[in-house]
C-alpha positions as semicolon CSV with decimal commas, in nm:
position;residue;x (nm);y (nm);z (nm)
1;X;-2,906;-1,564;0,419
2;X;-2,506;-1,586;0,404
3;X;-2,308;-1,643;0,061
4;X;-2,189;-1,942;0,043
5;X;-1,750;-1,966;0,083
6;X;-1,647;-2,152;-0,217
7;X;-1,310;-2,157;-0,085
8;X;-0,987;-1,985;0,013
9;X;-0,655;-1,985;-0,112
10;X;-0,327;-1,826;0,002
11;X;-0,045;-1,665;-0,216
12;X;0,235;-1,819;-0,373
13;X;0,549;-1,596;-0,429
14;X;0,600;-1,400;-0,739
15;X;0,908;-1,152;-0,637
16;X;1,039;-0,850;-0,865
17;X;1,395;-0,789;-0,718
18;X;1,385;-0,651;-0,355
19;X;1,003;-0,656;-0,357
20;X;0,777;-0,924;-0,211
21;X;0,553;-1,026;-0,415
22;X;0,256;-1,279;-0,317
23;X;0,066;-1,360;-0,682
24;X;-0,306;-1,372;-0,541
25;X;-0,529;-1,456;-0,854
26;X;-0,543;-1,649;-1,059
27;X;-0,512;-1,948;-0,818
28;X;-0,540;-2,343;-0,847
29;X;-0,895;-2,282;-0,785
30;X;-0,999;-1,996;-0,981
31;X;-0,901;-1,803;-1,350
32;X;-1,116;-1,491;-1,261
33;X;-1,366;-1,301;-1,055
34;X;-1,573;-1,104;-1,263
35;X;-1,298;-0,923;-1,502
36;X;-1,046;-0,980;-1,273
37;X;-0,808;-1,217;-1,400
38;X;-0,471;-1,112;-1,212
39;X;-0,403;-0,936;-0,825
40;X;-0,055;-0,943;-0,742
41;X;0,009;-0,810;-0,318
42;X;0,294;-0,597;-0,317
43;X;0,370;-0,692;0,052
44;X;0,469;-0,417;0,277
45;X;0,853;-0,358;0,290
46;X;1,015;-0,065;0,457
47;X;1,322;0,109;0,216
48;X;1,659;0,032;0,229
49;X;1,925;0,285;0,179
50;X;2,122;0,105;-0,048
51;X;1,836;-0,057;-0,289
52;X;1,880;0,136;-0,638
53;X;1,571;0,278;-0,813
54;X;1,634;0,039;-1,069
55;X;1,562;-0,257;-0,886
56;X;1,245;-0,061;-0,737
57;X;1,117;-0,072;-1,121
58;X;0,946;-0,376;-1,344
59;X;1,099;-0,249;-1,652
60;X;0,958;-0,214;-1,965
61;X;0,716;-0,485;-2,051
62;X;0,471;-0,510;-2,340
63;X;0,044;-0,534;-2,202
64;X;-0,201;-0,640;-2,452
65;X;-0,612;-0,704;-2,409
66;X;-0,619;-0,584;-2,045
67;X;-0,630;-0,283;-1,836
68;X;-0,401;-0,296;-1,518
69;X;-0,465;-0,106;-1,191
70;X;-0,227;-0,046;-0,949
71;X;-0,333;0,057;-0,606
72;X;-0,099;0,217;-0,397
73;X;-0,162;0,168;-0,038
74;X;0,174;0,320;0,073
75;X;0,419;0,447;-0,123
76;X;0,491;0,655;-0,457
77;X;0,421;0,494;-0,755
78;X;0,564;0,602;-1,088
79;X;0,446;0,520;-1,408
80;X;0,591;0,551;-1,779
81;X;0,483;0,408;-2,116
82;X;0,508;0,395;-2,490
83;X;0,210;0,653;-2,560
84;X;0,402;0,930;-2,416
85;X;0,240;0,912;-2,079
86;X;0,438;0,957;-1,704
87;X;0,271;1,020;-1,392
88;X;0,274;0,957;-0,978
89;X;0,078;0,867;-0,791
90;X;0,124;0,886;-0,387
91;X;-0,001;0,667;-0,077
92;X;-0,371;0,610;-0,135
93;X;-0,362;0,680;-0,485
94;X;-0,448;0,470;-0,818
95;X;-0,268;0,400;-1,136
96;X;-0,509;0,291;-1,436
97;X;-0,390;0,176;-1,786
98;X;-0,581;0,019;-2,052
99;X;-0,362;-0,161;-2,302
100;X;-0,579;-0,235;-2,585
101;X;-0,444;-0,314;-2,904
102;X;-0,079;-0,335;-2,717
103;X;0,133;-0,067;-2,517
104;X;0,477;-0,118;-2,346
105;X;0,476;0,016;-1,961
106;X;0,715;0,037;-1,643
107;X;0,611;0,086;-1,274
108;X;0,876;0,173;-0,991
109;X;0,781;0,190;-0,639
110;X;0,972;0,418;-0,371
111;X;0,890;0,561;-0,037
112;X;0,644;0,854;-0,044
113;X;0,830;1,172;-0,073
114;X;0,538;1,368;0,040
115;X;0,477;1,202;0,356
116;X;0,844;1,062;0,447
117;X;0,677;0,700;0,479
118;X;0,931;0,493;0,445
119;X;0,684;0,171;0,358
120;X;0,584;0,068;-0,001
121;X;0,287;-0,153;0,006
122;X;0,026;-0,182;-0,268
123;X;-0,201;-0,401;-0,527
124;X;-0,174;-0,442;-0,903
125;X;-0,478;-0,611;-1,081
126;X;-0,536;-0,690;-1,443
127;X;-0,920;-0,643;-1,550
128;X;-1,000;-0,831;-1,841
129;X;-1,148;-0,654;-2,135
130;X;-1,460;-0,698;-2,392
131;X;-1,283;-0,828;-2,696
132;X;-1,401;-0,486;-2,928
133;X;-1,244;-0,276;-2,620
134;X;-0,936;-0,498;-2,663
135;X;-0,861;-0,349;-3,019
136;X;-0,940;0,019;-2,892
137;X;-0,547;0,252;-2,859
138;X;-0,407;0,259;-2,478
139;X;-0,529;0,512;-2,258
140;X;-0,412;0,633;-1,948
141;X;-0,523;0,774;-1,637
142;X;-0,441;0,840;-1,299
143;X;-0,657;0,899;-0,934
144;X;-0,554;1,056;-0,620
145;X;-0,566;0,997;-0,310
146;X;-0,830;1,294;-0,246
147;X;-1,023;1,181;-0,557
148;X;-1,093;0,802;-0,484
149;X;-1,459;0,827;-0,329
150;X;-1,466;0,734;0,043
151;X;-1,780;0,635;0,249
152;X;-1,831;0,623;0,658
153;X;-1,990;0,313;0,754
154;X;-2,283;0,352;1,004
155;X;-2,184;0,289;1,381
156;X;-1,848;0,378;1,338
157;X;-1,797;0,056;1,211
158;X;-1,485;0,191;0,937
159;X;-1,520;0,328;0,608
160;X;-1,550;0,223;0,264
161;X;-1,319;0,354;-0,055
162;X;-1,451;0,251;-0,419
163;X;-1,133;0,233;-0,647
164;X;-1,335;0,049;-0,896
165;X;-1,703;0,095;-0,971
166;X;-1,988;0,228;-0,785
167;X;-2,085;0,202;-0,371
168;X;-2,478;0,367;-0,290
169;X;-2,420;0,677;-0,455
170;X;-2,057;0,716;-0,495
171;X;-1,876;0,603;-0,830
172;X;-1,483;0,609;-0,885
173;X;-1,341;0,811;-1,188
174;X;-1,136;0,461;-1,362
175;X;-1,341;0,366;-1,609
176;X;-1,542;-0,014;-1,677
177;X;-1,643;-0,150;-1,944
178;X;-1,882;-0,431;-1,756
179;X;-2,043;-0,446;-1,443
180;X;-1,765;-0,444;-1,167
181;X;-1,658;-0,325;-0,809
182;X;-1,355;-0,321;-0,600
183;X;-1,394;-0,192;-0,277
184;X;-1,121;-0,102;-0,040
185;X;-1,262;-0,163;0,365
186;X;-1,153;-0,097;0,664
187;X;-1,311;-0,213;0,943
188;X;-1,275;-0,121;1,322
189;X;-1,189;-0,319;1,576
190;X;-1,442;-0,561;1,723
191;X;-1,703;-0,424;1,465
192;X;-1,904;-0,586;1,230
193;X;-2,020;-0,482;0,834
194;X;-2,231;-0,654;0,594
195;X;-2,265;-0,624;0,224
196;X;-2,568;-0,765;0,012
197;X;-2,488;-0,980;-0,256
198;X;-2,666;-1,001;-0,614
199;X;-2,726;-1,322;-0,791
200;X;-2,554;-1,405;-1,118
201;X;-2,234;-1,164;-0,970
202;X;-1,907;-1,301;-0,839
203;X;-1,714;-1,218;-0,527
204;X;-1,405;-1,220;-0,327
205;X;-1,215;-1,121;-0,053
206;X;-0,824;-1,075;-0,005
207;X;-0,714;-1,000;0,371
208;X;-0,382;-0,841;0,305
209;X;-0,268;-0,801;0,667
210;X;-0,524;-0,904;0,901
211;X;-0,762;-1,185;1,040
212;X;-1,121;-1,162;1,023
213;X;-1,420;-1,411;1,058
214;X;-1,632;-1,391;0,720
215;X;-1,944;-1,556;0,724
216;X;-1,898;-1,731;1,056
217;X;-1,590;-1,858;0,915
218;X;-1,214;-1,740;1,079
219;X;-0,958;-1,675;0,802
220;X;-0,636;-1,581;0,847
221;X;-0,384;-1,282;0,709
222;X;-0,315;-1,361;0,303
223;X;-0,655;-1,555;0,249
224;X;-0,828;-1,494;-0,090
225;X;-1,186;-1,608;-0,067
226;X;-1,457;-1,705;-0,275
227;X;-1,842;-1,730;-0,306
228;X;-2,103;-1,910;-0,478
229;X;-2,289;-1,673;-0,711
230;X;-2,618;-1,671;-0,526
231;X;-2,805;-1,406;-0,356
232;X;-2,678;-1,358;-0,032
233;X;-2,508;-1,187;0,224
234;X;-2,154;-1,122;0,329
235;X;-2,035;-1,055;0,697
236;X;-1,703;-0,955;0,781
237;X;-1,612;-0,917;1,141
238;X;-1,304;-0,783;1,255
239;X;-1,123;-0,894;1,574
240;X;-1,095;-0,669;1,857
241;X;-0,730;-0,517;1,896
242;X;-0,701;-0,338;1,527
243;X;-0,879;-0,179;1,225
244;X;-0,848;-0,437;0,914
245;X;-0,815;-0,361;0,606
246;X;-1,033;-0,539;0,352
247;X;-1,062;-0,559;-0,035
248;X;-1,377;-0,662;-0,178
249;X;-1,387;-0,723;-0,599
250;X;-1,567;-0,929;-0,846
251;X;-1,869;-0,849;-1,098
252;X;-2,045;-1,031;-1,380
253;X;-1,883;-1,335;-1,509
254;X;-1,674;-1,261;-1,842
255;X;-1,862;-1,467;-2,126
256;X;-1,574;-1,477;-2,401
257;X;-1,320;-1,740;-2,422
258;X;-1,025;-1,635;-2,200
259;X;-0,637;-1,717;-2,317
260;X;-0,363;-1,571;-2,106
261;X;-0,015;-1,610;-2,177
262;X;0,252;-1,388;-2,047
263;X;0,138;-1,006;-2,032
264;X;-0,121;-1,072;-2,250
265;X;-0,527;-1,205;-2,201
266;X;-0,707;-1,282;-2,525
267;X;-0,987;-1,474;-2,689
268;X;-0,818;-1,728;-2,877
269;X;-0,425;-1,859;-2,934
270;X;-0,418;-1,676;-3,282
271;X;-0,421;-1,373;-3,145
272;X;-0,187;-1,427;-2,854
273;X;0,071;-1,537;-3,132
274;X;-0,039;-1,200;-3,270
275;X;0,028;-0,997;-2,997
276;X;0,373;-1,183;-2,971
277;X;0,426;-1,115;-3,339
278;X;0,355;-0,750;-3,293
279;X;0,560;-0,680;-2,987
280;X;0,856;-0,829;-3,156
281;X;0,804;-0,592;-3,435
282;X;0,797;-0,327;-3,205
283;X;0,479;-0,252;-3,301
284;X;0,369;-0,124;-2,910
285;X;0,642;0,159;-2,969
286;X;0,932;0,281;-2,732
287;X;0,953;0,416;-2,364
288;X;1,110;0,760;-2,391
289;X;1,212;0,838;-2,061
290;X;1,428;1,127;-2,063
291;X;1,156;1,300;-2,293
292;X;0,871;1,204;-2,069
293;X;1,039;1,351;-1,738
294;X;1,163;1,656;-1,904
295;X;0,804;1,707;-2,045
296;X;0,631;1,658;-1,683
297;X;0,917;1,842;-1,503
């Protein structure tokens, strides 16, 4: 038997300087899937000449109770933070962080200088965390493109990468701290996959670029869309001029109270006004970047 579509929900705009942004979760329908409280789309955009690195970066911005993971579907991504860390990550690659108890960050996004690609596109989602693993210190860690786990689908039907989680018998390196998936499909043209469902979890689909019929239902390029949280089945099919490219996410339901405010998701107000208190204390510490480039150069 088929899942049962909730609903769907588009975008709204959420843009950083010269990058389109279309905020994807949370919605007026839905807080969360699973852990995931937060997917921004970084929409494909090819690079202009003239646009400085500068605007290419969010700037330095305080994280507290969350991990974020930025998926870079085209692109370079560069990350540095207040625990010393600074790293890239290229087209197909993943950046994880887990704030914890509080950690200032900045992203920028330019062109991939190994490939000459001169399109950024990519994903950012914030994964809520247990509220003991939101006092644990920030870690960091990054994935390659050659080290996210990548599966054939049967029939030459497409292929299945597993940024987040586990897939049969293939489990990505980024660490979880619940049950939890996100899948990253593609699916060729005119073809067909299915993916069993297990009671109690919750799913959902984002179709960044493409239209596809999911469970007998047609949806078009920028739908998010839910299910019900019963045992089921879900059917993508893919129309028959192009490959699509699919994310599937979710897990268990989070059980703790959820407050968001800002760049912070925690249990209760008090502690949002604590993370507040702390970050204007400059309790998260200081980007050095100067230090951190000359130290990875």
């Amino acid at each position: 038997m088929k899942k049962k579509i909730s609903f769907s929900a588009q975008g709204q705009r959420a843009d950083i300087g010269e990058m389109i942004i279309y905020r994807i979760l949370p919605n007026r329908y839905a807080d969360a899937v699973g852990p995931f409280v937060f997917l921004d789309h970084f929409a494909p955009i090819k690079d202009s000449p003239d646009q400085s690195r500068t605007k290419q970066g969010t700037g330095a911005h305080p994280h507290r109770g969350i991990a974020t993971l930025t998926y870079v579907l085209k692109g370079e991504g560069e990350h540095f933070d207040s625990q010393g860390n600074h790293a890239k990550v290229y087209s197909g690659g993943i950046q994880w962080m887990k704030a914890g108890n509080g950690i200032l960050h900045d992203e920028r996004a330019i062109p991939d200088t190994q490939t000459g690609d001169p399109y950024m596109h990519g994903f950012q989602f914030w994964i809520n965390l247990p509220s003991q693993v939101k006092k644990e210190n920030p870690e960091y860690l990054t994935v390659d493109a050659n080290e996210v786990p990548i599966a054939n689908l049967e029939d030459n039907r497409g292929w299945l990468k597993v940024i987040v989680g586990q897939y049969k018998n293939l489990v990505s390196k980024i660490p979880t701290y619940t049950k939890q998936f996100l899948y990253h499909i593609q699916v060729n043209a005119g073809k067909t996959v299915s993916f069993p469902a297990e009671k109690g979890m919750e799913y959902a689909i984002f179709l960044p670029q493409h239209h596809a019929t999911v469970n007998n239902t047609s949806f078009h390029a920028g739908d998010f869309i839910a299910f019900d949280t019963q045992e089921g089945t879900i059917e993508i099919t893919n129309a028959p001029d192009t490959a699509a490219d699919i994310l599937l996410f979710g897990g268990e339901p989070y059980t703790e109270p959820i407050v968001a405010h800002g760049p912070f998701v925690m249990n209760s107000l008090l502690e949002i006004a604590e993370a507040y208190q702390d970050f204007h204390a400059n309790k998260y510490g200081k980007i050095n970047y100067q230090a951190e480039e000359h130290k990875n150069n």
